[in-house]
Amino acid sequence: MKKLAMLCAATALTPVGAGAAELEVTHWWTSGGEAAAVAKFAEAFNENTEHTWVDGAIAGGGGTARPVMVSRIIGGDPMGAFQFNHGRQAEELIEAGLLRDMTHVAEEEGWKEIVNPPSLLEACTVDGRIYCAPVNIHSWQWLWLSNDAFAEAGLDVPANWDEFVEAGDALREAGIQPLALGGQPWQSSGLFNVLMATLAGPEVLEQIYGEKDAELAASDTMARVFQAAADAREMAQGSNVIDWNQATNMVITDAAGGQVMGDWAQGEFAVAGEVAGEDYTCIPGLGVHEVISTGGDAFYFPETGDAETEAAQDALARILLNPDTQVAFNLAKGSLPIRGDVDLTAANDCMKKGLEILEAGNTMPDVNMLNTEDTNNQLNDLFVEFFNDPSITPEDAQERFVSIVESAE
Amino acid sequence: MASGRPIQLFRNMTAKIAAIPMILTALVIFVGGTAWTVVYSFTNSKLLPRANFVGLDQYERLWNTNRWIVSIENLLIYGICMLVLSFIIGFVLAALMDQKIRFENTFRTIILYPFALSFIVTGLIWQWLLNPDFGVQNVVRGLGWVSFEFDPLNNSSIVIYGVLIAGLWQGTGLVMVLMLAGLRGIDQEIWKAARVDGIPMWKTYLYIVVPMLRPVFITSIVIIASGIVRVYDLVVAQTAGGPGISSEVPAKYVYDYMFQGQNLGQGFAASTMMLLAVAIVIIPWAYLEFGSRNRG
């Protein structure tokens, strides 16, 4: 017994190296492309600092991972750092003082000057203080098409949404699923939001979600978007997959004609060894309105009250925005870097298209920055039902959409 | 003690002291937690609980939400079918087991085994079994019946029965074992007496044995019913509520809004409604069950 007690004391007193800490980083990057990308961060962190990256990946996507992270933070067992989509998801955690103010690192490193577009940093800022480190830009407005699937059906690869819709019947006749859509609710609402941002225009989306303009939501402009959503629903019938990467896989294996999905889908194409332009085609803004939303991922750092952990947090924040890590990470993930001054010659065609649009300034805020999670959840419920149940008319759906917008905060 | 009347409060002092932790747990965690949830269901708490009261707003929104209505309908279908079928199947299996068959232990183990699996594993197994490309449909087609179609998980109108199949597979074994224990508790003399009187076996079961099994039935009902109300993980693993929202259940609504939607108030309102539903069923039953015994 005495021996055991001594052993315990000895372990407790073992010095942990000069200020080096083990930093647990939680995230939900578990698909092939995502895991490859996050490994770049871990490598850079382990090599360039004396601290150690402890990987805390949570499988199942943001919907599953966020509650786990939040309950750990609220429950007083915070991790060292965690990934969120920046925007309003962390709003209340910041207000409650549970997250660490990272303004000192941001000022030292001059984030204000390098982060482009500036809206990314604004999404991290509450009352003039910076609480997160943005790491990438993800945009939703992409149409991914399988070149072989269209060749098999004897069609040219469409250049925009309307051509794609027209090709739908021919694809079906050739035994190809026209549109792949996974069963996860966020995919349905994401598809709708893309249709709204491109067919009606980004300013409409901003007005409805940002200003909660219920009148506009009930307008004819939106009625057309709902009609387009009904077209998409018809094309998506029969794609009985659940996860988004399973749906992407249908496009990769030429079982489906196309998929509307964010640029993170590109990581999957890359892992599968597909070449942009040859095996698949990517069309930003559905070929209708070339715009990309500047959502993305950011790392937040919970308040731990432990000096060593804080040093490690600071070090990680610096590493995340370092030009080299930015390039390595974003190439693997298929997202765009958050700084305009890095060299991305290794980028493929799709990323270059994205970079051009970004440079031209055709950007819009991400839905996550405009809506609370509560509103997003309601939209998820509405659209997952709409896209899976052909008996709901576009008019009914629009009516329910308007009432969600009305009650949103 | 002999000198005066013992004070009620101090009788059995040690037993009462020993019960204090249990009483505190029950009061603080169960009753206290429940009361707290009900109170906060009248607030507009988002990610963190805040005492900003908004009256019945959360309940109004709840009952105007299509997903909640679908969840309730699903729970009713699942609940009634589960209760009736697991009872019937469980009892029939137990009665068959009771026929002094060979290898009874083996059969009992096989039938009870699914109960050892978690709902998550059950859900995944049945997701595969009901998958049209790999599961039952494929096997039957392979046997030559090419037009055979059995694809409940991708059909909105019957998906809840796909979940029900998995639930039955998992839960019936337990009911069978409970019933079997009850059957074994029936005195052999009763069987002999029934046989002497020339009562057919099925009548003996229905009119003599079943009424005697009443306590076992009640235990089984409580166990099955609590399993029904909190069904969550099975749905998450098997269908994730899909296709669309057609296999959603109330417990999933609560979880999704409390944590994913970062709207505690809405989640609390939904869970309060679940509590209310359970109370409406339990209270009259408890009153009948225990109230009459006291009188008698």
XYZ file of N, CA and C in Angstrom, chain A residues 184-362:
537
model
N -28.383 12.919 -44.740
C -28.166 13.803 -43.587
C -28.888 15.123 -43.815
N -29.612 15.598 -42.784
C -30.438 16.793 -42.972
C -29.680 18.014 -43.488
N -28.452 18.226 -43.027
C -27.741 19.444 -43.447
C -27.453 19.441 -44.938
N -27.401 18.260 -45.546
C -27.144 18.229 -46.985
C -28.335 18.778 -47.763
N -29.534 18.466 -47.265
C -30.732 18.951 -47.927
C -30.841 20.463 -47.829
N -30.641 20.998 -46.609
C -30.765 22.445 -46.484
C -29.614 23.136 -47.204
N -28.445 22.489 -47.217
C -27.319 23.057 -47.949
C -27.631 23.182 -49.425
N -28.200 22.133 -49.989
C -28.568 22.163 -51.411
C -29.541 23.306 -51.680
N -30.514 23.449 -50.813
C -31.484 24.521 -51.019
C -30.816 25.898 -50.939
N -29.959 26.066 -49.937
C -29.291 27.363 -49.786
C -28.434 27.697 -50.997
N -27.828 26.672 -51.595
C -27.030 26.912 -52.801
C -27.947 27.350 -53.940
N -29.061 26.671 -54.088
C -30.007 27.057 -55.146
C -30.462 28.494 -54.940
N -30.719 28.842 -53.684
C -31.175 30.204 -53.398
C -30.077 31.215 -53.726
N -28.837 30.929 -53.299
C -27.758 31.896 -53.496
C -27.407 32.071 -54.964
N -27.586 31.025 -55.767
C -27.167 31.143 -57.156
C -28.328 31.537 -58.074
N -29.497 30.919 -57.883
C -30.602 31.210 -58.792
C -31.276 32.537 -58.462
N -31.381 32.851 -57.170
C -31.995 34.128 -56.798
C -30.953 35.201 -56.544
N -29.741 34.771 -56.231
C -28.676 35.737 -56.000
C -28.293 35.802 -54.532
N -27.002 36.038 -54.283
C -26.524 36.057 -52.895
C -27.184 37.146 -52.050
N -27.563 38.266 -52.716
C -28.137 39.354 -51.908
C -29.494 38.946 -51.335
N -30.201 38.076 -52.068
C -31.485 37.594 -51.552
C -31.264 36.756 -50.296
N -30.271 35.863 -50.379
C -29.967 35.027 -49.216
C -29.573 35.886 -48.022
N -28.729 36.871 -48.286
C -28.283 37.738 -47.190
C -29.440 38.501 -46.562
N -30.342 38.945 -47.424
C -31.483 39.719 -46.950
C -32.412 38.842 -46.093
N -32.638 37.628 -46.564
C -33.577 36.750 -45.851
C -32.986 36.246 -44.536
N -31.752 35.712 -44.607
C -31.171 35.157 -43.389
C -30.570 36.235 -42.491
N -30.000 37.251 -43.112
C -29.355 38.289 -42.313
C -30.360 39.226 -41.678
N -31.317 39.697 -42.495
C -32.286 40.678 -41.987
C -33.608 40.030 -41.608
N -33.709 38.726 -41.801
C -34.944 37.981 -41.508
C -36.133 38.623 -42.221
N -35.950 38.845 -43.508
C -36.971 39.509 -44.318
C -38.020 38.480 -44.765
N -39.108 38.390 -44.020
C -40.113 37.367 -44.300
C -40.880 37.665 -45.584
N -40.978 38.945 -45.921
C -41.703 39.311 -47.138
C -40.987 38.774 -48.372
N -39.673 38.978 -48.363
C -38.871 38.480 -49.472
C -38.937 36.950 -49.530
N -38.973 36.339 -48.354
C -39.043 34.880 -48.303
C -40.330 34.376 -48.935
N -41.382 35.197 -48.880
C -42.678 34.784 -49.434
C -42.852 35.226 -50.881
N -41.829 35.890 -51.435
C -41.981 36.504 -52.752
C -41.906 35.489 -53.892
N -42.186 35.980 -55.115
C -42.123 35.132 -56.298
C -40.703 34.680 -56.592
N -39.739 35.570 -56.293
C -38.340 35.198 -56.489
C -38.054 33.882 -55.780
N -38.518 33.816 -54.548
C -38.272 32.603 -53.780
C -39.127 31.447 -54.281
N -40.309 31.767 -54.781
C -41.159 30.695 -55.312
C -40.431 29.951 -56.424
N -39.665 30.710 -57.254
C -38.902 30.072 -58.322
C -37.817 29.164 -57.757
N -37.200 29.614 -56.639
C -36.174 28.777 -56.023
C -36.797 27.466 -55.519
N -37.982 27.585 -54.944
C -38.644 26.374 -54.457
C -39.007 25.439 -55.601
N -39.360 26.046 -56.750
C -39.649 25.227 -57.922
C -38.398 24.476 -58.364
N -37.274 25.183 -58.365
C -36.001 24.548 -58.731
C -35.670 23.440 -57.746
N -35.988 23.680 -56.461
C -35.729 22.650 -55.451
C -36.566 21.412 -55.729
N -37.784 21.637 -56.247
C -38.632 20.489 -56.583
C -38.025 19.700 -57.743
N -37.424 20.412 -58.715
C -36.697 19.721 -59.792
C -35.573 18.867 -59.213
N -34.821 19.496 -58.320
C -33.689 18.793 -57.716
C -34.180 17.558 -56.970
N -35.341 17.701 -56.332
C -35.890 16.573 -55.572
C -36.175 15.389 -56.493
N -36.726 15.729 -57.668
C -37.033 14.663 -58.614
C -35.762 13.948 -59.060
N -34.718 14.760 -59.298
C -33.471 14.177 -59.761
C -32.769 13.374 -58.680
N -33.042 13.725 -57.421
C -32.338 13.059 -56.316
C -33.032 11.789 -55.872
N -34.252 11.556 -56.397
C -34.984 10.369 -55.957
C -34.224 9.102 -56.246
N -34.107 8.274 -55.235
C -33.454 6.989 -55.431
C -32.004 6.966 -55.009
N -31.455 8.099 -54.587
C -30.071 8.020 -54.093
C -30.132 7.698 -52.616
N -30.098 6.417 -52.340
C -30.326 5.969 -50.967
C -29.033 5.862 -50.177
N -28.336 6.961 -50.046
C -27.148 6.952 -49.199
C -27.378 7.952 -48.081
N -26.557 7.870 -47.054
C -26.765 8.770 -45.919
C -25.653 9.815 -45.833
N -24.399 9.365 -45.749
C -23.306 10.321 -45.560
C -22.981 11.072 -46.848
N -22.456 12.290 -46.690
C -22.165 13.102 -47.866
C -21.077 12.462 -48.713
N -20.094 11.832 -48.054
C -19.004 11.267 -48.859
C -19.437 10.008 -49.593
N -20.485 9.350 -49.087
C -21.047 8.239 -49.860
C -21.688 8.777 -51.143
N -22.348 9.921 -51.013
C -22.960 10.544 -52.185
C -21.879 10.980 -53.165
N -20.809 11.587 -52.635
C -19.694 11.974 -53.499
C -19.112 10.754 -54.187
N -19.059 9.666 -53.442
C -18.522 8.433 -54.001
C -19.353 7.940 -55.186
N -20.635 8.222 -55.166
C -21.470 7.845 -56.306
C -21.038 8.592 -57.557
N -20.628 9.849 -57.375
C -20.144 10.629 -58.515
C -18.772 10.115 -58.942
N -17.939 9.802 -57.963
C -16.591 9.314 -58.267
C -16.669 8.014 -59.054
N -17.591 7.123 -58.648
C -17.697 5.826 -59.325
C -18.628 5.889 -60.531
N -19.042 7.071 -60.936
C -19.886 7.296 -62.116
C -21.273 6.666 -61.987
N -21.687 6.383 -60.742
C -23.038 5.853 -60.543
C -24.049 6.997 -60.521
N -23.559 8.199 -60.288
C -24.444 9.361 -60.282
C -23.870 10.429 -61.194
N -24.765 11.261 -61.751
C -24.329 12.305 -62.654
C -23.622 13.435 -61.935
N -24.213 13.870 -60.835
C -23.611 14.991 -60.147
C -24.075 15.122 -58.717
N -23.446 16.045 -58.025
C -23.793 16.315 -56.643
C -23.545 17.793 -56.377
N -24.451 18.404 -55.626
C -24.202 19.760 -55.154
C -23.633 19.631 -53.762
N -22.405 20.040 -53.605
C -21.759 19.871 -52.310
C -20.663 20.908 -52.202
N -20.281 21.200 -50.978
C -19.238 22.180 -50.759
C -17.905 21.711 -51.320
N -16.930 22.613 -51.311
C -15.650 22.269 -51.932
C -14.876 21.210 -51.155
N -15.368 20.831 -49.965
C -14.690 19.744 -49.248
C -14.829 18.415 -50.001
N -15.796 18.352 -50.926
C -15.957 17.126 -51.717
C -14.700 16.864 -52.530
N -13.983 17.937 -52.851
C -12.809 17.787 -53.687
C -11.758 16.898 -53.056
N -11.638 16.963 -51.735
C -10.700 16.081 -51.033
C -10.976 14.620 -51.354
N -12.252 14.265 -51.459
C -12.623 12.875 -51.762
C -12.178 12.488 -53.168
N -12.383 13.404 -54.117
C -11.941 13.141 -55.481
C -10.423 12.949 -55.506
N -9.724 13.781 -54.739
C -8.265 13.704 -54.727
C -7.803 12.369 -54.153
N -8.431 11.946 -53.036
C -8.042 10.679 -52.416
C -8.289 9.517 -53.384
N -9.366 9.640 -54.185
C -9.696 8.566 -55.126
C -8.823 8.631 -56.388
N -7.937 9.609 -56.456
C -7.022 9.705 -57.588
C -7.670 10.247 -58.852
N -8.785 10.977 -58.701
C -9.456 11.531 -59.882
C -8.827 12.877 -60.251
N -8.855 13.191 -61.527
C -8.255 14.444 -61.988
C -9.355 15.410 -62.416
N -9.278 16.635 -61.907
C -10.273 17.646 -62.266
C -10.169 17.947 -63.747
N -11.334 18.038 -64.428
C -11.321 18.337 -65.856
C -11.335 17.078 -66.712
N -10.703 15.985 -66.206
C -10.701 14.735 -66.959
C -11.778 13.784 -66.461
N -11.677 13.470 -65.165
C -12.625 12.505 -64.593
C -13.879 13.189 -64.061
N -13.696 14.380 -63.583
C -14.855 15.096 -63.048
C -14.757 16.578 -63.393
N -15.895 17.245 -63.310
C -15.944 18.669 -63.606
C -16.518 19.386 -62.398
N -15.950 20.527 -62.070
C -16.517 21.281 -60.961
C -16.999 22.625 -61.492
N -18.195 22.988 -61.100
C -18.762 24.244 -61.577
C -19.123 25.117 -60.381
N -18.414 26.214 -60.207
C -18.740 27.088 -59.071
C -20.026 27.850 -59.343
N -20.762 28.090 -58.292
C -22.004 28.860 -58.406
C -23.009 28.203 -59.326
N -22.941 26.890 -59.475
C -23.823 26.112 -60.358
C -23.795 26.635 -61.790
N -22.760 27.397 -62.131
C -22.656 27.939 -63.479
C -23.639 29.048 -63.755
N -24.355 29.472 -62.737
C -25.372 30.505 -62.929
C -24.872 31.841 -62.401
N -24.381 31.807 -61.175
C -23.922 33.028 -60.545
C -22.632 32.669 -59.815
N -21.521 33.095 -60.365
C -20.245 32.679 -59.787
C -19.971 33.416 -58.491
N -20.280 32.755 -57.409
C -20.082 33.373 -56.111
C -19.676 32.262 -55.159
N -18.863 32.571 -54.187
C -18.587 31.560 -53.172
C -18.824 32.154 -51.794
N -19.337 31.318 -50.931
C -19.539 31.771 -49.557
C -18.246 31.547 -48.807
N -17.970 32.426 -47.885
C -16.705 32.327 -47.165
C -16.939 31.785 -45.776
N -17.568 30.645 -45.735
C -17.647 29.951 -44.452
C -16.339 29.234 -44.264
N -16.289 28.385 -43.302
C -15.069 27.633 -43.144
C -14.914 27.142 -41.742
N -13.706 26.742 -41.454
C -13.432 26.189 -40.140
C -12.515 27.128 -39.384
N -12.691 27.105 -38.090
C -11.824 27.909 -37.242
C -11.547 27.112 -35.988
N -10.441 27.412 -35.360
C -10.146 26.757 -34.086
C -10.387 27.734 -32.948
N -11.052 27.235 -31.933
C -11.308 28.005 -30.723
C -10.498 27.384 -29.588
N -10.215 28.200 -28.597
C -9.356 27.738 -27.516
C -10.044 27.951 -26.172
N -10.496 26.873 -25.546
C -11.208 27.031 -24.274
C -10.294 27.557 -23.173
N -10.897 28.221 -22.209
C -10.209 28.726 -21.027
C -9.856 27.530 -20.153
N -8.568 27.329 -19.862
C -8.196 26.186 -19.027
C -7.569 26.620 -17.716
N -7.014 27.823 -17.680
C -6.364 28.298 -16.468
C -5.028 27.615 -16.207
N -4.499 26.920 -17.202
C -3.236 26.217 -17.033
C -2.188 26.875 -17.936
N -1.101 27.366 -17.340
C -0.141 28.176 -18.084
C 0.483 27.401 -19.238
N 0.811 26.122 -18.987
C 1.450 25.333 -20.034
C 0.516 25.149 -21.227
N -0.751 24.844 -20.900
C -1.716 24.662 -21.972
C -1.889 25.954 -22.753
N -1.873 27.072 -22.023
C -2.052 28.351 -22.707
C -0.905 28.631 -23.668
N 0.312 28.286 -23.236
C 1.461 28.468 -24.124
C 1.290 27.614 -25.377
N 0.818 26.382 -25.159
C 0.616 25.484 -26.302
C -0.486 26.001 -27.210
N -1.530 26.573 -26.623
C -2.621 27.142 -27.424
C -2.101 28.268 -28.308
N -1.287 29.141 -27.691
C -0.720 30.249 -28.468
C 0.110 29.725 -29.632
N 0.924 28.702 -29.314
C 1.795 28.145 -30.351
C 0.960 27.556 -31.479
N -0.124 26.859 -31.106
C -0.963 26.237 -32.135
C -1.614 27.311 -33.008
N -2.080 28.373 -32.374
C -2.731 29.445 -33.134
C -1.765 30.004 -34.175
N -0.482 30.148 -33.777
C 0.508 30.680 -34.727
C 0.715 29.697 -35.879
N 0.861 28.423 -35.514
C 1.119 27.392 -36.537
C -0.026 27.329 -37.555
N -1.258 27.453 -37.066
C -2.415 27.272 -37.942
C -2.416 28.275 -39.084
N -1.953 29.507 -38.796
C -1.995 30.535 -39.826
C -0.670 30.702 -40.556
N 0.303 29.883 -40.164
C 1.602 29.931 -40.821
C 1.467 29.608 -42.318
N 2.162 30.355 -43.186
C 1.972 30.157 -44.634
C 2.188 28.709 -45.087
N 3.232 28.049 -44.576
C 3.519 26.688 -45.021
C 2.401 25.727 -44.639
N 1.956 25.820 -43.375
C 0.888 24.915 -42.954
C -0.384 25.225 -43.720
N -0.622 26.492 -43.986
C -1.821 26.868 -44.743
C -1.856 26.176 -46.095
N -0.699 26.184 -46.779
C -0.643 25.561 -48.104
C -0.848 24.056 -47.993
N -0.068 23.432 -47.102
C -0.135 21.975 -46.985
C -1.538 21.531 -46.614
N -2.120 22.219 -45.638
C -3.446 21.826 -45.152
C -4.508 22.004 -46.227
N -4.511 23.172 -46.844
C -5.597 23.460 -47.776
C -5.514 22.644 -49.065
N -4.285 22.295 -49.456
C -4.176 21.440 -50.638
C -4.801 20.080 -50.353
N -4.568 19.590 -49.131
C -5.109 18.269 -48.794
C -6.617 18.329 -48.604
N -7.084 19.427 -48.070
C -8.498 19.494 -47.717
C -9.368 19.949 -48.882
N -8.727 20.602 -49.865
C -9.526 21.085 -50.984
C -10.199 22.407 -50.693
N -9.783 23.050 -49.615
C -10.363 24.351 -49.276
C -9.387 25.449 -49.678
N -9.822 26.688 -49.524
C -8.968 27.808 -49.894
C -8.286 28.362 -48.649
N -7.046 28.833 -48.815
C -6.339 29.382 -47.658
C -6.951 30.706 -47.224
N -6.747 31.043 -45.956
C -7.369 32.260 -45.446
C -6.458 33.465 -45.638
N -5.293 33.251 -46.250
C -4.434 34.413 -46.528
C -4.119 34.435 -48.016
N -4.127 35.645 -48.557
C -3.958 35.773 -49.999
C -2.507 35.722 -50.426
N -1.565 35.729 -49.465
C -0.156 35.891 -49.818
C 0.605 34.571 -49.889
N -0.117 33.450 -49.991
C 0.615 32.183 -50.068
C 0.615 31.665 -51.503
N 1.615 30.837 -51.756
C 1.811 30.338 -53.107
C 1.033 29.046 -53.296
N 0.080 29.059 -54.214
C -0.730 27.867 -54.414
C -0.619 27.356 -55.843
N 0.623 27.320 -56.363
C 0.794 26.840 -57.733
C 0.423 25.368 -57.839
N 0.511 24.666 -56.692
C 0.199 23.233 -56.725
C -1.304 22.972 -56.763
N -2.080 24.033 -56.661
C -3.532 23.854 -56.612
C -4.064 23.288 -57.923
N -5.135 22.523 -57.843
C -5.712 21.977 -59.069
C -6.715 22.965 -59.672
N -7.305 22.555 -60.786
C -8.188 23.464 -61.531
C -9.318 24.035 -60.681
N -9.944 23.147 -59.920
C -11.106 23.587 -59.145
C -10.722 24.634 -58.123
N -9.611 24.370 -57.417
C -9.188 25.338 -56.413
C -8.831 26.657 -57.072
N -8.220 26.571 -58.264
C -7.839 27.812 -58.951
C -9.075 28.628 -59.307
N -10.122 27.939 -59.755
C -11.374 28.645 -60.024
C -11.844 29.368 -58.778
N -11.783 28.665 -57.657
C -12.206 29.251 -56.392
C -11.367 30.460 -56.031
N -10.039 30.323 -56.210
C -9.139 31.427 -55.878
C -9.436 32.650 -56.737
N -9.740 32.408 -58.026
C -10.052 33.532 -58.913
C -11.283 34.286 -58.436
N -12.320 33.507 -58.089
C -13.553 34.143 -57.629
C -13.294 34.922 -56.348
N -12.465 34.337 -55.498
C -12.122 34.984 -54.232
C -11.395 36.295 -54.499
N -10.456 36.252 -55.446
C -9.681 37.439 -55.778
C -10.575 38.531 -56.364
N -11.525 38.101 -57.190
C -12.435 39.064 -57.806
C -13.412 39.643 -56.780
N -13.421 39.064 -55.597
C -14.264 39.614 -54.535
C -15.714 39.187 -54.609
N -16.001 38.131 -55.394
C -17.381 37.655 -55.470
C -17.685 36.709 -54.313
